[in-house]
Coordinates of N, CA, C and O in Angstrom, one line a residue:
M1 N 0.8 -1.2 0.0 CA 0.0 0.0 0.0 C 0.9 1.2 0.0 O 1.8 1.3 0.8
A2 N 0.5 2.2 -0.8 CA 1.3 3.4 -0.9 C 1.0 4.2 0.4 O -0.1 4.2 0.9
I3 N 2.0 4.9 0.8 CA 1.8 5.7 2.0 C 0.7 6.8 1.9 O 0.1 7.2 2.9
S4 N 0.5 7.2 0.7 CA -0.6 8.2 0.5 C -2.0 7.7 0.8 O -2.9 8.5 1.0
N5 N -2.1 6.4 1.0 CA -3.4 5.8 1.3 C -3.7 5.8 2.8 O -4.7 5.4 3.3
L6 N -2.7 6.1 3.6 CA -2.8 6.2 5.1 C -3.5 7.5 5.4 O -3.4 8.5 4.7
P7 N -4.3 7.5 6.5 CA -4.9 8.8 7.0 C -3.8 9.8 7.3 O -2.8 9.5 7.7
D8 N -4.1 11.1 7.0 CA -3.2 12.1 7.3 C -3.0 12.3 8.8 O -1.9 12.6 9.2
E9 N -4.0 12.1 9.5 CA -3.9 12.4 11.0 C -3.8 11.0 11.7 O -4.6 10.2 11.6
L10 N -2.7 10.9 12.4 CA -2.5 9.8 13.3 C -2.1 10.3 14.6 O -1.4 11.3 14.7
P11 N -2.5 9.8 15.7 CA -3.3 8.6 15.8 C -4.8 8.8 15.3 O -5.3 9.8 15.3
N12 N -5.3 7.7 14.8 CA -6.6 7.6 14.3 C -7.3 6.4 15.0 O -6.8 5.3 15.1
P13 N -8.6 6.6 15.5 CA -9.2 5.5 16.2 C -9.5 4.3 15.4 O -9.6 3.2 16.0
D14 N -9.5 4.3 14.1 CA -9.7 3.2 13.3 C -8.5 2.5 12.7 O -8.5 1.5 12.1
V15 N -7.3 3.1 13.0 CA -6.1 2.7 12.4 C -5.0 2.5 13.4 O -4.8 3.4 14.3
V16 N -4.2 1.5 13.3 CA -3.0 1.3 14.1 C -1.8 1.3 13.1 O -1.8 0.6 12.1
L17 N -0.9 2.2 13.4 CA 0.4 2.2 12.6 C 1.4 1.5 13.5 O 1.8 2.1 14.6
L18 N 1.8 0.4 13.1 CA 2.8 -0.5 13.9 C 4.2 -0.3 13.3 O 4.4 -0.6 12.1
D19 N 5.1 0.2 14.1 CA 6.5 0.4 13.7 C 7.3 -0.7 14.2 O 7.3 -0.9 15.4
V20 N 7.9 -1.5 13.3 CA 8.6 -2.7 13.7 C 10.1 -2.6 13.7 O 10.9 -3.5 13.8
R21 N 10.6 -1.3 13.7 CA 12.0 -1.0 13.7 C 12.6 -1.3 15.1 O 11.9 -1.4 16.0
E22 N 13.9 -1.3 15.1 CA 14.6 -1.4 16.4 C 14.5 -0.2 17.3 O 14.2 0.9 16.8
D23 N 14.9 -0.3 18.5 CA 14.7 0.7 19.5 C 15.5 2.0 19.1 O 15.0 3.1 19.2
D24 N 16.7 1.9 18.6 CA 17.5 3.1 18.2 C 16.9 3.8 17.1 O 16.9 5.0 17.0
E25 N 16.3 3.1 16.1 CA 15.6 3.7 15.0 C 14.4 4.4 15.5 O 14.1 5.6 15.0
W26 N 13.6 3.8 16.3 CA 12.4 4.4 16.9 C 12.7 5.7 17.7 O 12.1 6.7 17.5
Q27 N 13.7 5.6 18.5 CA 14.1 6.8 19.3 C 14.6 8.0 18.5 O 14.3 9.1 18.8
A28 N 15.2 7.7 17.4 CA 15.7 8.7 16.5 C 14.6 9.5 15.8 O 14.7 10.7 15.6
G29 N 13.5 8.8 15.4 CA 12.4 9.4 14.7 C 11.4 8.4 14.3 O 11.7 7.4 13.8
H30 N 10.1 8.7 14.6 CA 9.0 7.9 14.3 C 7.7 8.7 14.1 O 7.7 9.9 14.4
A31 N 6.7 8.1 13.5 CA 5.4 8.8 13.3 C 4.7 9.0 14.6 O 4.7 8.1 15.5
P32 N 4.2 10.2 14.8 CA 3.4 10.4 16.0 C 2.2 9.4 16.1 O 1.6 9.1 15.1
G33 N 2.0 8.9 17.3 CA 0.9 8.0 17.5 C 1.1 6.6 17.1 O 0.2 5.7 17.2
A34 N 2.3 6.2 16.6 CA 2.6 4.9 16.1 C 2.8 4.0 17.4 O 3.2 4.5 18.4
L35 N 2.5 2.7 17.2 CA 2.8 1.7 18.2 C 4.1 1.0 17.9 O 4.3 0.6 16.7
H36 N 5.0 1.0 18.8 CA 6.4 0.4 18.6 C 6.5 -1.0 19.1 O 6.4 -1.2 20.4
I37 N 6.7 -2.0 18.3 CA 7.0 -3.3 18.7 C 8.1 -3.8 17.7 O 7.7 -4.1 16.5
P38 N 9.3 -3.9 18.1 CA 10.3 -4.4 17.2 C 10.0 -5.8 16.6 O 9.4 -6.6 17.3
L39 N 10.4 -6.0 15.4 CA 10.0 -7.2 14.7 C 10.4 -8.5 15.5 O 9.6 -9.4 15.6
G40 N 11.5 -8.5 16.1 CA 12.0 -9.6 16.9 C 11.1 -9.9 18.1 O 11.1 -11.0 18.7
E41 N 10.3 -8.9 18.6 CA 9.4 -9.1 19.7 C 7.9 -9.3 19.3 O 7.1 -9.5 20.2
L42 N 7.6 -9.2 18.1 CA 6.2 -9.2 17.6 C 5.5 -10.4 18.1 O 4.3 -10.3 18.6
G43 N 6.0 -11.6 17.9 CA 5.3 -12.8 18.3 C 4.9 -12.9 19.8 O 3.8 -13.3 20.1
A44 N 5.8 -12.4 20.6 CA 5.5 -12.4 22.1 C 4.6 -11.2 22.5 O 4.1 -11.3 23.6
R45 N 4.4 -10.2 21.6 CA 3.6 -9.0 22.0 C 2.3 -8.8 21.2 O 1.8 -7.8 21.2
L46 N 1.9 -9.9 20.6 CA 0.7 -9.8 19.8 C -0.5 -9.3 20.5 O -1.4 -8.6 20.0
G47 N -0.6 -9.5 21.8 CA -1.7 -9.1 22.7 C -1.8 -7.6 22.8 O -2.8 -7.1 23.2
E48 N -0.8 -6.9 22.4 CA -0.8 -5.4 22.4 C -1.5 -4.8 21.2 O -1.8 -3.6 21.2
L49 N -1.7 -5.6 20.2 CA -2.4 -5.1 19.0 C -3.9 -5.3 19.0 O -4.3 -6.4 19.2
P50 N -4.6 -4.2 18.8 CA -6.1 -4.4 18.8 C -6.5 -5.2 17.6 O -5.9 -5.0 16.5
S51 N -7.4 -6.2 17.7 CA -7.8 -7.0 16.6 C -8.9 -6.5 15.8 O -9.2 -7.0 14.7
D52 N -9.5 -5.4 16.2 CA -10.6 -4.8 15.4 C -10.2 -3.5 14.7 O -11.1 -2.8 14.2
N53 N -9.0 -3.2 14.6 CA -8.5 -2.0 13.8 C -7.7 -2.5 12.6 O -7.1 -3.5 12.6
D54 N -7.7 -1.6 11.6 CA -6.8 -1.8 10.5 C -5.4 -1.6 11.0 O -5.1 -0.7 11.7
V55 N -4.4 -2.5 10.6 CA -3.0 -2.4 11.1 C -2.2 -2.1 9.9 O -2.1 -2.9 8.9
F56 N -1.5 -1.0 9.9 CA -0.5 -0.6 8.8 C 0.8 -0.8 9.5 O 1.1 -0.3 10.5
V57 N 1.7 -1.6 8.8 CA 3.0 -1.9 9.4 C 4.1 -1.2 8.6 O 4.1 -1.2 7.4
V58 N 5.0 -0.6 9.4 CA 6.1 0.2 8.8 C 7.4 -0.1 9.4 O 7.5 -0.5 10.6
C59 N 8.4 0.0 8.6 CA 9.8 -0.1 9.1 C 10.6 1.0 8.4 O 10.0 2.0 8.1
R60 N 11.9 0.8 8.1 CA 12.6 1.9 7.5 C 12.3 2.0 6.0 O 12.1 3.1 5.5
S61 N 12.3 0.9 5.3 CA 12.1 0.9 3.9 C 11.1 -0.1 3.3 O 10.7 0.0 2.2
G62 N 10.6 -1.0 4.1 CA 9.6 -1.9 3.7 C 9.9 -3.4 3.8 O 8.9 -4.2 3.8
G63 N 11.1 -3.8 4.0 CA 11.4 -5.2 4.1 C 11.0 -5.9 5.4 O 10.3 -7.0 5.3
R64 N 11.3 -5.4 6.5 CA 10.9 -6.0 7.8 C 9.4 -5.9 8.0 O 8.7 -6.8 8.5
S65 N 8.8 -4.8 7.5 CA 7.4 -4.6 7.7 C 6.6 -5.6 6.8 O 5.5 -6.1 7.1
A66 N 7.2 -6.0 5.7 CA 6.6 -7.0 4.8 C 6.5 -8.3 5.5 O 5.5 -9.0 5.5
R67 N 7.6 -8.7 6.2 CA 7.6 -9.9 7.0 C 6.6 -9.9 8.1 O 5.9 -10.8 8.4
A68 N 6.6 -8.8 8.8 CA 5.6 -8.6 9.9 C 4.2 -8.7 9.4 O 3.3 -9.3 10.1
T69 N 3.9 -8.0 8.3 CA 2.6 -8.0 7.7 C 2.1 -9.5 7.4 O 1.0 -9.9 7.7
A70 N 3.0 -10.2 6.8 CA 2.7 -11.6 6.4 C 2.4 -12.4 7.7 O 1.4 -13.2 7.8
Y71 N 3.2 -12.2 8.7 CA 3.0 -12.9 10.0 C 1.7 -12.6 10.6 O 0.9 -13.4 11.1
L72 N 1.4 -11.3 10.7 CA 0.1 -10.8 11.3 C -1.1 -11.4 10.5 O -2.1 -11.8 11.1
N73 N -1.0 -11.3 9.2 CA -2.1 -11.8 8.4 C -2.3 -13.3 8.6 O -3.5 -13.8 8.6
Q74 N -1.3 -14.1 8.8 CA -1.4 -15.5 9.1 C -2.0 -15.8 10.4 O -2.5 -16.9 10.7
N75 N -1.9 -14.8 11.3 CA -2.4 -14.9 12.7 C -3.7 -14.2 13.0 O -4.0 -13.9 14.1
G76 N -4.4 -13.8 11.9 CA -5.8 -13.3 12.1 C -6.0 -11.8 12.0 O -7.1 -11.3 12.1
W77 N -4.9 -11.0 11.8 CA -5.0 -9.6 11.7 C -5.2 -9.2 10.2 O -4.8 -10.0 9.3
D78 N -5.8 -8.1 10.0 CA -5.9 -7.5 8.6 C -4.8 -6.4 8.5 O -5.0 -5.3 8.8
A79 N -3.6 -6.9 8.2 CA -2.4 -6.0 8.2 C -2.0 -5.7 6.7 O -2.2 -6.5 5.8
V80 N -1.5 -4.4 6.6 CA -1.0 -3.9 5.3 C 0.4 -3.4 5.5 O 0.6 -2.6 6.4
N81 N 1.3 -3.7 4.6 CA 2.6 -3.2 4.6 C 2.6 -1.8 4.0 O 2.0 -1.5 3.0
V82 N 3.3 -0.9 4.6 CA 3.4 0.5 4.1 C 4.7 0.5 3.2 O 5.8 0.5 3.7
D83 N 4.4 0.6 1.9 CA 5.5 0.7 0.9 C 6.4 1.9 1.1 O 5.9 3.0 1.4
G84 N 7.7 1.6 1.1 CA 8.7 2.7 1.3 C 9.0 3.0 2.7 O 9.9 3.8 3.0
G85 N 8.2 2.5 3.6 CA 8.5 2.7 5.1 C 8.6 4.1 5.5 O 8.1 5.1 5.0
M86 N 9.4 4.3 6.6 CA 9.5 5.6 7.2 C 10.3 6.6 6.3 O 10.2 7.8 6.4
K87 N 11.1 6.0 5.4 CA 11.9 6.9 4.5 C 10.8 7.6 3.6 O 10.9 8.8 3.3
A88 N 9.8 6.8 3.1 CA 8.8 7.5 2.2 C 7.9 8.4 3.1 O 7.5 9.5 2.6
W89 N 7.6 8.0 4.3 CA 6.9 8.8 5.2 C 7.5 10.2 5.4 O 6.9 11.2 5.2
S90 N 8.8 10.2 5.7 CA 9.5 11.4 5.8 C 9.6 12.2 4.5 O 9.5 13.4 4.5
A91 N 9.9 11.5 3.4 CA 10.0 12.2 2.1 C 8.7 12.9 1.7 O 8.7 13.9 1.0
E92 N 7.5 12.4 2.2 CA 6.3 13.0 1.9 C 6.0 14.2 2.8 O 5.0 14.9 2.7
G93 N 6.9 14.5 3.7 CA 6.8 15.6 4.6 C 5.8 15.4 5.8 O 5.4 16.3 6.5
R94 N 5.5 14.1 6.0 CA 4.7 13.8 7.2 C 5.5 14.0 8.5 O 6.7 13.9 8.5
S95 N 4.8 14.2 9.6 CA 5.4 14.5 10.8 C 6.2 13.3 11.4 O 5.8 12.2 11.3
V96 N 7.4 13.6 11.9 CA 8.3 12.7 12.5 C 8.7 13.3 13.9 O 9.1 14.4 13.9
V97 N 8.6 12.5 14.9 CA 8.9 13.0 16.3 C 10.1 12.1 16.8 O 10.3 11.0 16.4
S98 N 10.8 12.6 17.8 CA 11.9 11.9 18.4 C 11.7 11.7 19.9 O 11.1 12.6 20.6
E99 N 12.1 10.6 20.4 CA 12.0 10.3 21.8 C 13.1 11.1 22.6 O 12.9 11.3 23.8
S100 N 14.2 11.4 22.0 CA 15.3 12.0 22.7 C 15.2 13.5 22.8 O 15.9 14.1 23.6
G101 N 14.2 14.1 22.1 CA 14.1 15.6 22.2 C 15.0 16.3 21.1 O 14.8 17.5 20.9
N102 N 15.8 15.5 20.5 CA 16.7 16.1 19.4 C 15.8 16.2 18.1 O 14.7 15.7 18.1
D103 N 16.4 16.7 17.1 CA 15.7 16.7 15.8 C 15.5 15.3 15.4 O 16.4 14.5 15.5
A104 N 14.3 15.0 14.9 CA 13.9 13.7 14.5 C 14.6 13.4 13.2 O 14.7 14.2 12.3
E105 N 15.1 12.1 13.1 CA 15.6 11.6 11.8 C 15.2 10.2 11.6 O 14.9 9.5 12.6
I106 N 15.3 9.7 10.4 CA 14.9 8.3 10.1 C 16.2 7.6 9.9 O 17.0 7.9 9.1
L107 N 16.4 6.6 10.8 CA 17.6 5.7 10.7 C 17.3 4.5 9.9 O 16.2 3.9 10.0

């Protein structure tokens, strides 16, 4: 799915944006309102994902999120991979926030 198909405003009550990047990537810059569960922890943390929302999965460029999307779909979620990941998100001028308080960047 192209990033342009995502709602402009997140968080959105009907949509979960799941960021599966590693902690350092998340801390450097992420979409406001996203849920962070690193790919390696996803299986153990499925209970944190609402089952009645659309789940859009994002990583840096789309590879890890594609794997996470396939896993979620096999386990009962309606998940969609965000093509281009956070690099595309940032390139479109969408908001990126940082956990550190420094200027947000996409790692």
